[in-house]
mmCIF file of C-alpha atoms and ligand atoms in Angstrom:
data_model
loop_
_atom_site.group_PDB
_atom_site.id
_atom_site.type_symbol
_atom_site.label_atom_id
_atom_site.label_comp_id
_atom_site.label_asym_id
_atom_site.label_seq_id
_atom_site.Cartn_x
_atom_site.Cartn_y
_atom_site.Cartn_z
ATOM 1 C CA MET S 1 -32.981 -13.198 -9.015
ATOM 2 C CA THR S 2 -34.767 -10.353 -7.284
ATOM 3 C CA LEU S 3 -34.098 -6.775 -8.367
ATOM 4 C CA PHE S 4 -31.547 -5.972 -5.658
ATOM 5 C CA ASP S 5 -29.890 -9.389 -5.577
ATOM 6 C CA MET S 6 -26.089 -9.316 -5.825
ATOM 7 C CA LYS S 7 -25.547 -13.110 -5.802
ATOM 8 C CA GLY S 8 -22.707 -14.111 -8.114
ATOM 9 C CA LYS S 9 -21.291 -10.568 -8.151
ATOM 10 C CA VAL S 10 -17.916 -9.521 -6.792
ATOM 11 C CA ALA S 11 -17.510 -6.012 -5.389
ATOM 12 C CA VAL S 12 -14.246 -4.234 -4.552
ATOM 13 C CA ILE S 13 -14.768 -1.365 -2.119
ATOM 14 C CA THR S 14 -11.906 0.965 -1.193
ATOM 15 C CA GLY S 15 -11.899 2.399 2.320
ATOM 16 C CA SER S 16 -14.206 -0.355 3.559
ATOM 17 C CA THR S 17 -12.954 -0.915 7.116
ATOM 18 C CA ARG S 18 -15.227 1.734 8.632
ATOM 19 C CA GLY S 19 -17.777 4.430 7.827
ATOM 20 C CA ILE S 20 -19.593 4.509 4.512
ATOM 21 C CA GLY S 21 -17.331 1.939 2.800
ATOM 22 C CA LEU S 22 -17.900 -0.617 5.561
ATOM 23 C CA ALA S 23 -21.675 -0.102 5.435
ATOM 24 C CA ILE S 24 -21.601 -0.599 1.644
ATOM 25 C CA ALA S 25 -19.521 -3.794 1.976
ATOM 26 C CA GLU S 26 -21.817 -5.214 4.678
ATOM 27 C CA ARG S 27 -25.026 -4.458 2.775
ATOM 28 C CA MET S 28 -23.617 -5.791 -0.507
ATOM 29 C CA ALA S 29 -22.568 -8.994 1.319
ATOM 30 C CA GLU S 30 -26.051 -9.209 2.841
ATOM 31 C CA HIS S 31 -27.453 -9.027 -0.701
ATOM 32 C CA GLY S 32 -25.276 -11.951 -1.792
ATOM 33 C CA ALA S 33 -22.111 -10.310 -3.155
ATOM 34 C CA LYS S 34 -18.563 -11.412 -2.508
ATOM 35 C CA VAL S 35 -16.689 -8.373 -1.209
ATOM 36 C CA VAL S 36 -13.092 -7.197 -1.089
ATOM 37 C CA ILE S 37 -12.298 -5.210 2.047
ATOM 38 C CA SER S 38 -9.554 -2.640 1.617
ATOM 39 C CA SER S 39 -7.856 0.212 3.475
ATOM 40 C CA ARG S 40 -4.292 1.144 4.382
ATOM 41 C CA LYS S 41 -4.166 -1.178 7.409
ATOM 42 C CA ALA S 42 -3.862 -4.904 6.626
ATOM 43 C CA ASP S 43 -4.709 -6.060 10.165
ATOM 44 C CA VAL S 44 -7.911 -3.996 10.288
ATOM 45 C CA CYS S 45 -8.905 -5.260 6.815
ATOM 46 C CA GLU S 46 -8.454 -8.860 8.051
ATOM 47 C CA GLN S 47 -10.546 -8.151 11.152
ATOM 48 C CA VAL S 48 -13.390 -6.607 9.117
ATOM 49 C CA ALA S 49 -13.318 -9.411 6.517
ATOM 50 C CA LYS S 50 -13.511 -11.978 9.319
ATOM 51 C CA GLY S 51 -16.542 -10.190 10.789
ATOM 52 C CA ILE S 52 -18.294 -10.320 7.403
ATOM 53 C CA ASN S 53 -17.382 -13.997 6.898
ATOM 54 C CA ASP S 54 -18.706 -14.823 10.371
ATOM 55 C CA ARG S 55 -22.008 -13.109 9.560
ATOM 56 C CA PHE S 56 -22.550 -14.089 5.932
ATOM 57 C CA GLY S 57 -20.514 -17.282 5.481
ATOM 58 C CA ASN S 58 -16.879 -18.154 4.894
ATOM 59 C CA GLY S 59 -15.587 -17.006 1.528
ATOM 60 C CA THR S 60 -17.848 -13.925 1.405
ATOM 61 C CA ALA S 61 -15.027 -11.429 2.084
ATOM 62 C CA VAL S 62 -11.303 -11.175 1.546
ATOM 63 C CA ALA S 63 -8.939 -8.521 2.887
ATOM 64 C CA ILE S 64 -6.489 -6.752 0.585
ATOM 65 C CA ALA S 65 -4.763 -3.656 1.934
ATOM 66 C CA ALA S 66 -4.059 -0.766 -0.454
ATOM 67 C CA ASN S 67 -3.254 2.915 -0.098
ATOM 68 C CA ILE S 68 -5.124 4.819 -2.824
ATOM 69 C CA SER S 69 -2.075 7.116 -3.174
ATOM 70 C CA SER S 70 -0.098 4.228 -4.677
ATOM 71 C CA LYS S 71 -0.733 3.007 -8.219
ATOM 72 C CA GLU S 72 1.204 -0.178 -7.388
ATOM 73 C CA ASN S 73 -1.001 -0.814 -4.342
ATOM 74 C CA LEU S 74 -4.131 -0.329 -6.453
ATOM 75 C CA GLN S 75 -2.873 -2.679 -9.190
ATOM 76 C CA ASN S 76 -2.154 -5.246 -6.475
ATOM 77 C CA LEU S 77 -5.663 -4.734 -5.065
ATOM 78 C CA ILE S 78 -7.178 -5.537 -8.453
ATOM 79 C CA ASP S 79 -4.790 -8.458 -9.185
ATOM 80 C CA GLU S 80 -5.394 -10.047 -5.774
ATOM 81 C CA SER S 81 -9.168 -9.495 -6.013
ATOM 82 C CA ASN S 82 -9.153 -11.306 -9.362
ATOM 83 C CA ARG S 83 -7.034 -14.079 -7.857
ATOM 84 C CA ALA S 84 -9.400 -14.458 -4.900
ATOM 85 C CA PHE S 85 -12.739 -14.282 -6.707
ATOM 86 C CA GLY S 86 -11.967 -14.594 -10.443
ATOM 87 C CA ARG S 87 -13.769 -11.396 -11.467
ATOM 88 C CA ILE S 88 -14.835 -7.894 -10.439
ATOM 89 C CA ASP S 89 -18.385 -6.836 -11.295
ATOM 90 C CA VAL S 90 -18.720 -3.792 -9.087
ATOM 91 C CA LEU S 91 -16.049 -1.262 -8.162
ATOM 92 C CA VAL S 92 -16.723 1.243 -5.396
ATOM 93 C CA CYS S 93 -14.186 4.099 -5.289
ATOM 94 C CA ASN S 94 -14.976 5.215 -1.767
ATOM 95 C CA ALA S 95 -11.720 6.128 0.006
ATOM 96 C CA ALA S 96 -10.734 9.799 -0.209
ATOM 97 C CA SER S 97 -8.533 12.336 1.533
ATOM 98 C CA ASN S 98 -8.973 15.790 2.966
ATOM 99 C CA PRO S 99 -5.839 16.957 4.772
ATOM 100 C CA TYR S 100 -6.834 20.647 4.893
ATOM 101 C CA TYR S 101 -9.673 22.794 6.309
ATOM 102 C CA GLY S 102 -9.526 26.522 5.562
ATOM 103 C CA PRO S 103 -9.517 29.110 2.791
ATOM 104 C CA LEU S 104 -7.940 28.111 -0.524
ATOM 105 C CA ALA S 105 -5.338 30.868 -0.215
ATOM 106 C CA GLY S 106 -3.777 28.969 2.691
ATOM 107 C CA ILE S 107 -3.556 25.491 1.191
ATOM 108 C CA SER S 108 -0.063 24.190 0.386
ATOM 109 C CA ASP S 109 0.647 22.815 -3.077
ATOM 110 C CA ASP S 110 1.315 19.408 -1.546
ATOM 111 C CA GLN S 111 -2.045 19.394 0.251
ATOM 112 C CA PHE S 112 -3.905 20.523 -2.881
ATOM 113 C CA ARG S 113 -2.159 17.903 -5.031
ATOM 114 C CA LYS S 114 -2.802 15.133 -2.501
ATOM 115 C CA ILE S 115 -6.515 15.919 -2.559
ATOM 116 C CA LEU S 116 -6.668 15.953 -6.363
ATOM 117 C CA ASP S 117 -4.462 12.835 -6.672
ATOM 118 C CA ASN S 118 -6.300 10.721 -4.095
ATOM 119 C CA ASN S 119 -9.836 11.853 -4.864
ATOM 120 C CA ILE S 120 -9.708 12.099 -8.677
ATOM 121 C CA VAL S 121 -6.576 10.642 -10.300
ATOM 122 C CA ALA S 122 -6.557 7.491 -8.128
ATOM 123 C CA ASN S 123 -10.213 6.837 -9.025
ATOM 124 C CA ASN S 124 -9.336 7.016 -12.704
ATOM 125 C CA TRP S 125 -6.387 4.635 -12.168
ATOM 126 C CA LEU S 126 -8.535 2.113 -10.364
ATOM 127 C CA ILE S 127 -11.377 2.303 -12.855
ATOM 128 C CA SER S 128 -8.939 1.890 -15.783
ATOM 129 C CA MET S 129 -7.554 -1.246 -14.108
ATOM 130 C CA VAL S 130 -10.979 -2.875 -13.731
ATOM 131 C CA VAL S 131 -12.715 -1.798 -16.925
ATOM 132 C CA PRO S 132 -10.973 -4.190 -19.395
ATOM 133 C CA GLN S 133 -12.572 -7.272 -17.818
ATOM 134 C CA MET S 134 -15.935 -5.478 -17.644
ATOM 135 C CA ILE S 135 -15.635 -4.701 -21.358
ATOM 136 C CA GLU S 136 -14.971 -8.398 -22.047
ATOM 137 C CA ARG S 137 -18.113 -9.411 -20.160
ATOM 138 C CA LYS S 138 -20.107 -6.418 -21.435
ATOM 139 C CA ASP S 139 -21.233 -5.707 -17.897
ATOM 140 C CA GLY S 140 -20.031 -3.707 -14.919
ATOM 141 C CA SER S 141 -20.945 -1.048 -12.407
ATOM 142 C CA VAL S 142 -18.573 1.615 -11.119
ATOM 143 C CA ILE S 143 -19.628 3.706 -8.144
ATOM 144 C CA ILE S 144 -17.679 6.757 -7.023
ATOM 145 C CA VAL S 145 -18.439 8.162 -3.583
ATOM 146 C CA SER S 146 -18.462 11.907 -4.179
ATOM 147 C CA SER S 147 -20.056 14.445 -1.788
ATOM 148 C CA ILE S 148 -22.630 17.235 -1.761
ATOM 149 C CA GLY S 149 -19.504 19.333 -1.136
ATOM 150 C CA GLY S 150 -19.025 19.052 -4.892
ATOM 151 C CA LEU S 151 -22.349 20.803 -5.538
ATOM 152 C CA LYS S 152 -21.773 23.903 -3.418
ATOM 153 C CA GLY S 153 -19.163 26.527 -2.755
ATOM 154 C CA SER S 154 -17.396 26.299 0.591
ATOM 155 C CA THR S 155 -15.271 28.647 2.689
ATOM 156 C CA ILE S 156 -13.320 25.806 4.349
ATOM 157 C CA LEU S 157 -13.490 22.744 2.119
ATOM 158 C CA GLY S 158 -12.520 24.295 -1.223
ATOM 159 C CA ALA S 159 -10.006 21.806 -2.624
ATOM 160 C CA TYR S 160 -11.996 18.820 -1.352
ATOM 161 C CA ALA S 161 -15.162 20.257 -2.890
ATOM 162 C CA ILE S 162 -13.354 20.797 -6.209
ATOM 163 C CA SER S 163 -12.212 17.153 -6.163
ATOM 164 C CA LYS S 164 -15.716 15.903 -5.410
ATOM 165 C CA ALA S 165 -17.203 18.026 -8.217
ATOM 166 C CA ALA S 166 -14.566 16.526 -10.525
ATOM 167 C CA ASP S 167 -15.695 13.035 -9.472
ATOM 168 C CA MET S 168 -19.186 13.841 -10.750
ATOM 169 C CA GLN S 169 -17.687 14.867 -14.095
ATOM 170 C CA LEU S 170 -15.424 11.793 -14.084
ATOM 171 C CA ALA S 171 -18.565 9.673 -13.808
ATOM 172 C CA ARG S 172 -20.231 11.545 -16.682
ATOM 173 C CA ASN S 173 -17.166 11.242 -18.926
ATOM 174 C CA LEU S 174 -16.538 7.573 -18.212
ATOM 175 C CA ALA S 175 -20.251 6.801 -18.561
ATOM 176 C CA CYS S 176 -19.985 8.197 -22.117
ATOM 177 C CA GLU S 177 -16.745 6.330 -22.863
ATOM 178 C CA TYR S 178 -17.896 2.943 -21.582
ATOM 179 C CA GLY S 179 -21.647 3.006 -22.130
ATOM 180 C CA LYS S 180 -21.332 1.026 -25.357
ATOM 181 C CA HIS S 181 -19.840 -1.806 -23.290
ATOM 182 C CA ASN S 182 -22.772 -1.758 -20.854
ATOM 183 C CA ILE S 183 -20.596 -0.348 -18.077
ATOM 184 C CA ARG S 184 -22.426 2.073 -15.808
ATOM 185 C CA VAL S 185 -20.512 4.780 -13.936
ATOM 186 C CA ASN S 186 -22.304 6.791 -11.263
ATOM 187 C CA CYS S 187 -21.604 8.858 -8.169
ATOM 188 C CA ILE S 188 -23.241 8.850 -4.790
ATOM 189 C CA ALA S 189 -23.082 12.255 -3.112
ATOM 190 C CA PRO S 190 -23.713 11.939 0.627
ATOM 191 C CA GLY S 191 -24.507 14.868 2.856
ATOM 192 C CA LEU S 192 -23.030 14.997 6.346
ATOM 193 C CA ILE S 193 -22.662 11.439 7.675
ATOM 194 C CA LYS S 194 -21.607 10.451 11.187
ATOM 195 C CA THR S 195 -18.127 9.022 10.499
ATOM 196 C CA ASP S 196 -14.569 9.735 11.673
ATOM 197 C CA PHE S 197 -13.850 11.522 8.397
ATOM 198 C CA ALA S 198 -16.402 14.261 9.094
ATOM 199 C CA LYS S 199 -16.011 14.361 12.882
ATOM 200 C CA ALA S 200 -15.000 18.036 12.927
ATOM 201 C CA LEU S 201 -18.371 18.901 11.364
ATOM 202 C CA TRP S 202 -20.609 17.020 13.851
ATOM 203 C CA ASP S 203 -18.599 16.462 17.038
ATOM 204 C CA ASN S 204 -19.257 19.878 18.493
ATOM 205 C CA PRO S 205 -22.940 20.757 19.152
ATOM 206 C CA GLU S 206 -22.631 24.228 17.568
ATOM 207 C CA ASN S 207 -21.202 22.846 14.323
ATOM 208 C CA LEU S 208 -23.840 20.123 14.306
ATOM 209 C CA LYS S 209 -26.625 22.661 14.768
ATOM 210 C CA ALA S 210 -25.203 24.838 11.993
ATOM 211 C CA SER S 211 -25.037 21.819 9.664
ATOM 212 C CA THR S 212 -28.574 20.593 10.310
ATOM 213 C CA ALA S 213 -30.684 23.668 11.156
ATOM 214 C CA ARG S 214 -31.851 24.266 7.570
ATOM 215 C CA SER S 215 -31.910 20.628 6.521
ATOM 216 C CA PRO S 216 -35.476 19.267 6.102
ATOM 217 C CA LEU S 217 -34.775 16.080 8.092
ATOM 218 C CA LEU S 218 -32.989 18.193 10.748
ATOM 219 C CA ARG S 219 -30.262 15.600 11.310
ATOM 220 C CA ILE S 220 -27.099 14.150 9.842
ATOM 221 C CA GLY S 221 -27.048 10.678 8.292
ATOM 222 C CA THR S 222 -25.574 7.314 9.190
ATOM 223 C CA PRO S 223 -23.266 5.240 6.950
ATOM 224 C CA ASP S 224 -25.976 2.613 6.535
ATOM 225 C CA GLU S 225 -28.287 5.233 5.006
ATOM 226 C CA ILE S 226 -25.833 5.488 2.077
ATOM 227 C CA ALA S 227 -25.375 1.743 1.581
ATOM 228 C CA GLY S 228 -28.771 1.092 -0.047
ATOM 229 C CA ALA S 229 -27.921 3.384 -2.969
ATOM 230 C CA ALA S 230 -24.737 1.397 -3.583
ATOM 231 C CA VAL S 231 -26.704 -1.875 -3.558
ATOM 232 C CA PHE S 232 -29.140 -0.287 -6.041
ATOM 233 C CA LEU S 233 -26.291 0.745 -8.369
ATOM 234 C CA GLY S 234 -24.491 -2.604 -7.983
ATOM 235 C CA SER S 235 -27.553 -4.756 -8.702
ATOM 236 C CA ALA S 236 -29.990 -5.168 -11.595
ATOM 237 C CA ALA S 237 -32.141 -2.427 -10.035
ATOM 238 C CA GLY S 238 -29.643 0.185 -11.278
ATOM 239 C CA ASP S 239 -28.945 -1.290 -14.726
ATOM 240 C CA PHE S 240 -30.306 1.676 -16.744
ATOM 241 C CA MET S 241 -28.659 4.407 -14.690
ATOM 242 C CA THR S 242 -25.351 5.894 -15.765
ATOM 243 C CA GLY S 243 -23.424 9.161 -15.521
ATOM 244 C CA GLN S 244 -25.597 10.355 -12.650
ATOM 245 C CA THR S 245 -25.042 11.581 -9.127
ATOM 246 C CA MET S 246 -27.413 10.347 -6.441
ATOM 247 C CA VAL S 247 -27.679 12.946 -3.692
ATOM 248 C CA ILE S 248 -28.469 11.453 -0.266
ATOM 249 C CA ASP S 249 -28.367 14.259 2.260
ATOM 250 C CA GLY S 250 -31.585 14.485 4.279
ATOM 251 C CA GLY S 251 -32.578 17.335 1.976
ATOM 252 C CA ALA S 252 -29.643 19.606 2.882
ATOM 253 C CA THR S 253 -29.042 20.750 -0.697
ATOM 254 C CA ILE S 254 -32.702 21.556 -1.529
ATOM 255 C CA SER S 255 -33.442 23.783 1.418
HETATM 256 N N1 NAP R 1 -18.714 11.402 6.296
HETATM 257 C C1 NAP R 1 -19.259 12.352 5.558
HETATM 258 O O1 NAP R 1 -19.933 13.259 6.060
HETATM 259 C C2 NAP R 1 -19.102 12.307 4.058
HETATM 260 C C3 NAP R 1 -19.907 13.161 3.302
HETATM 261 C C4 NAP R 1 -19.791 13.158 1.921
HETATM 262 C C5 NAP R 1 -18.882 12.301 1.315
HETATM 263 N N2 NAP R 1 -18.110 11.489 2.070
HETATM 264 C C6 NAP R 1 -17.179 10.609 1.368
HETATM 265 O O2 NAP R 1 -17.396 9.274 1.773
HETATM 266 C C7 NAP R 1 -16.204 8.522 1.586
HETATM 267 C C8 NAP R 1 -15.910 7.705 2.828
HETATM 268 O O3 NAP R 1 -15.778 8.575 3.919
HETATM 269 P P1 NAP R 1 -16.199 8.159 5.410
HETATM 270 O O4 NAP R 1 -16.873 9.346 5.991
HETATM 271 O O5 NAP R 1 -16.882 6.852 5.421
HETATM 272 O O6 NAP R 1 -14.726 8.050 6.078
HETATM 273 P P2 NAP R 1 -14.170 7.162 7.287
HETATM 274 O O7 NAP R 1 -15.254 6.687 8.178
HETATM 275 O O8 NAP R 1 -13.055 7.959 7.867
HETATM 276 O O9 NAP R 1 -13.567 5.880 6.518
HETATM 277 C C9 NAP R 1 -12.565 6.046 5.566
HETATM 278 C C10 NAP R 1 -12.091 4.697 5.067
HETATM 279 O O10 NAP R 1 -11.112 4.904 4.044
HETATM 280 C C11 NAP R 1 -9.858 4.350 4.457
HETATM 281 N N3 NAP R 1 -8.802 5.227 3.945
HETATM 282 C C12 NAP R 1 -8.487 6.483 4.334
HETATM 283 N N4 NAP R 1 -7.473 6.949 3.609
HETATM 284 C C13 NAP R 1 -7.117 5.976 2.740
HETATM 285 C C14 NAP R 1 -6.114 5.859 1.753
HETATM 286 N N5 NAP R 1 -5.245 6.842 1.499
HETATM 287 N N6 NAP R 1 -6.044 4.708 1.047
HETATM 288 C C15 NAP R 1 -6.912 3.692 1.292
HETATM 289 N N7 NAP R 1 -7.881 3.737 2.228
HETATM 290 C C16 NAP R 1 -7.969 4.873 2.948
HETATM 291 C C17 NAP R 1 -9.945 4.263 5.979
HETATM 292 O O11 NAP R 1 -9.091 3.279 6.537
HETATM 293 P P3 NAP R 1 -7.544 3.590 6.960
HETATM 294 O O12 NAP R 1 -7.526 4.954 7.566
HETATM 295 O O13 NAP R 1 -7.232 2.502 7.926
HETATM 296 O O14 NAP R 1 -6.760 3.482 5.687
HETATM 297 C C18 NAP R 1 -11.415 3.860 6.139
HETATM 298 O O15 NAP R 1 -11.594 2.503 5.848
HETATM 299 C C19 NAP R 1 -15.122 9.539 1.198
HETATM 300 O O16 NAP R 1 -14.993 9.542 -0.210
HETATM 301 C C20 NAP R 1 -15.710 10.863 1.653
HETATM 302 O O17 NAP R 1 -15.210 11.946 0.894
HETATM 303 C C21 NAP R 1 -18.182 11.463 3.432
#
């Protein structure tokens, strides 16, 4: 096996029908992993899984729809993934929600709770569902897609930023809890990436300029520029890394 090989590994990736999750699923499949494609829409999951099977061989991907707001959906995602592939070696908690832009004083309780539930509590549910089999095998990698929003204060993304900071701490805590079982738990913190989720921040030229003017690489990123870090963390290359947050942001946070 080469360092970044994922042959024989099974990866479940939430929110993998587009954007960063899709790029992670495609690159993991390219590196030999079996992948579970998941989002809220079953038909889109099927379409994406078919595309991956056409490219990398039948049996590489399966589609299992799940809304991260539902504990039952997440348990079904894990049960069906086990049924399809017999094991889960890598879990990528990628899907997240941000229903509110604006100052924290204006956020409704429901909006705040949805952000905390979907971006923190649901990750802990999902991880708790997968970890027992990883403990049995004494091997596993959990990757949480956080955000550089969790490293900075924000005037418009407050609750989201709080949830993404909590994800970094979730990774540190769970890395401590599960380290003795050789389970690694890390975050990836992307900067601004050209996806639907962040469209409001790059769609308009003024916003785009404001987001990139002080960034060393002077541009936003693409989903594929995040995928390599996930392959690193999911393969032998990342075996000694745990509890960390990998910032991939074109230098936005250091300038
Ligand atoms: N784009 C950025 O600039 C950026 C920067 C930092 C961090 N991030 C983080 O990166 C992750 C992925 O974001 P993205 O930019 O790739 O978003 P995206 O392109 O909008 O893709 C989001 C994916 O998640 C799925 N999804 C959305 N809500 C879901 C739910 N409640 N349950 C299950 N699946 C759901 C979507 O499919 P359906 O809508 O069909 O369910 C889709 O597959 C998020 O954690 C986000 O916070 C993004």
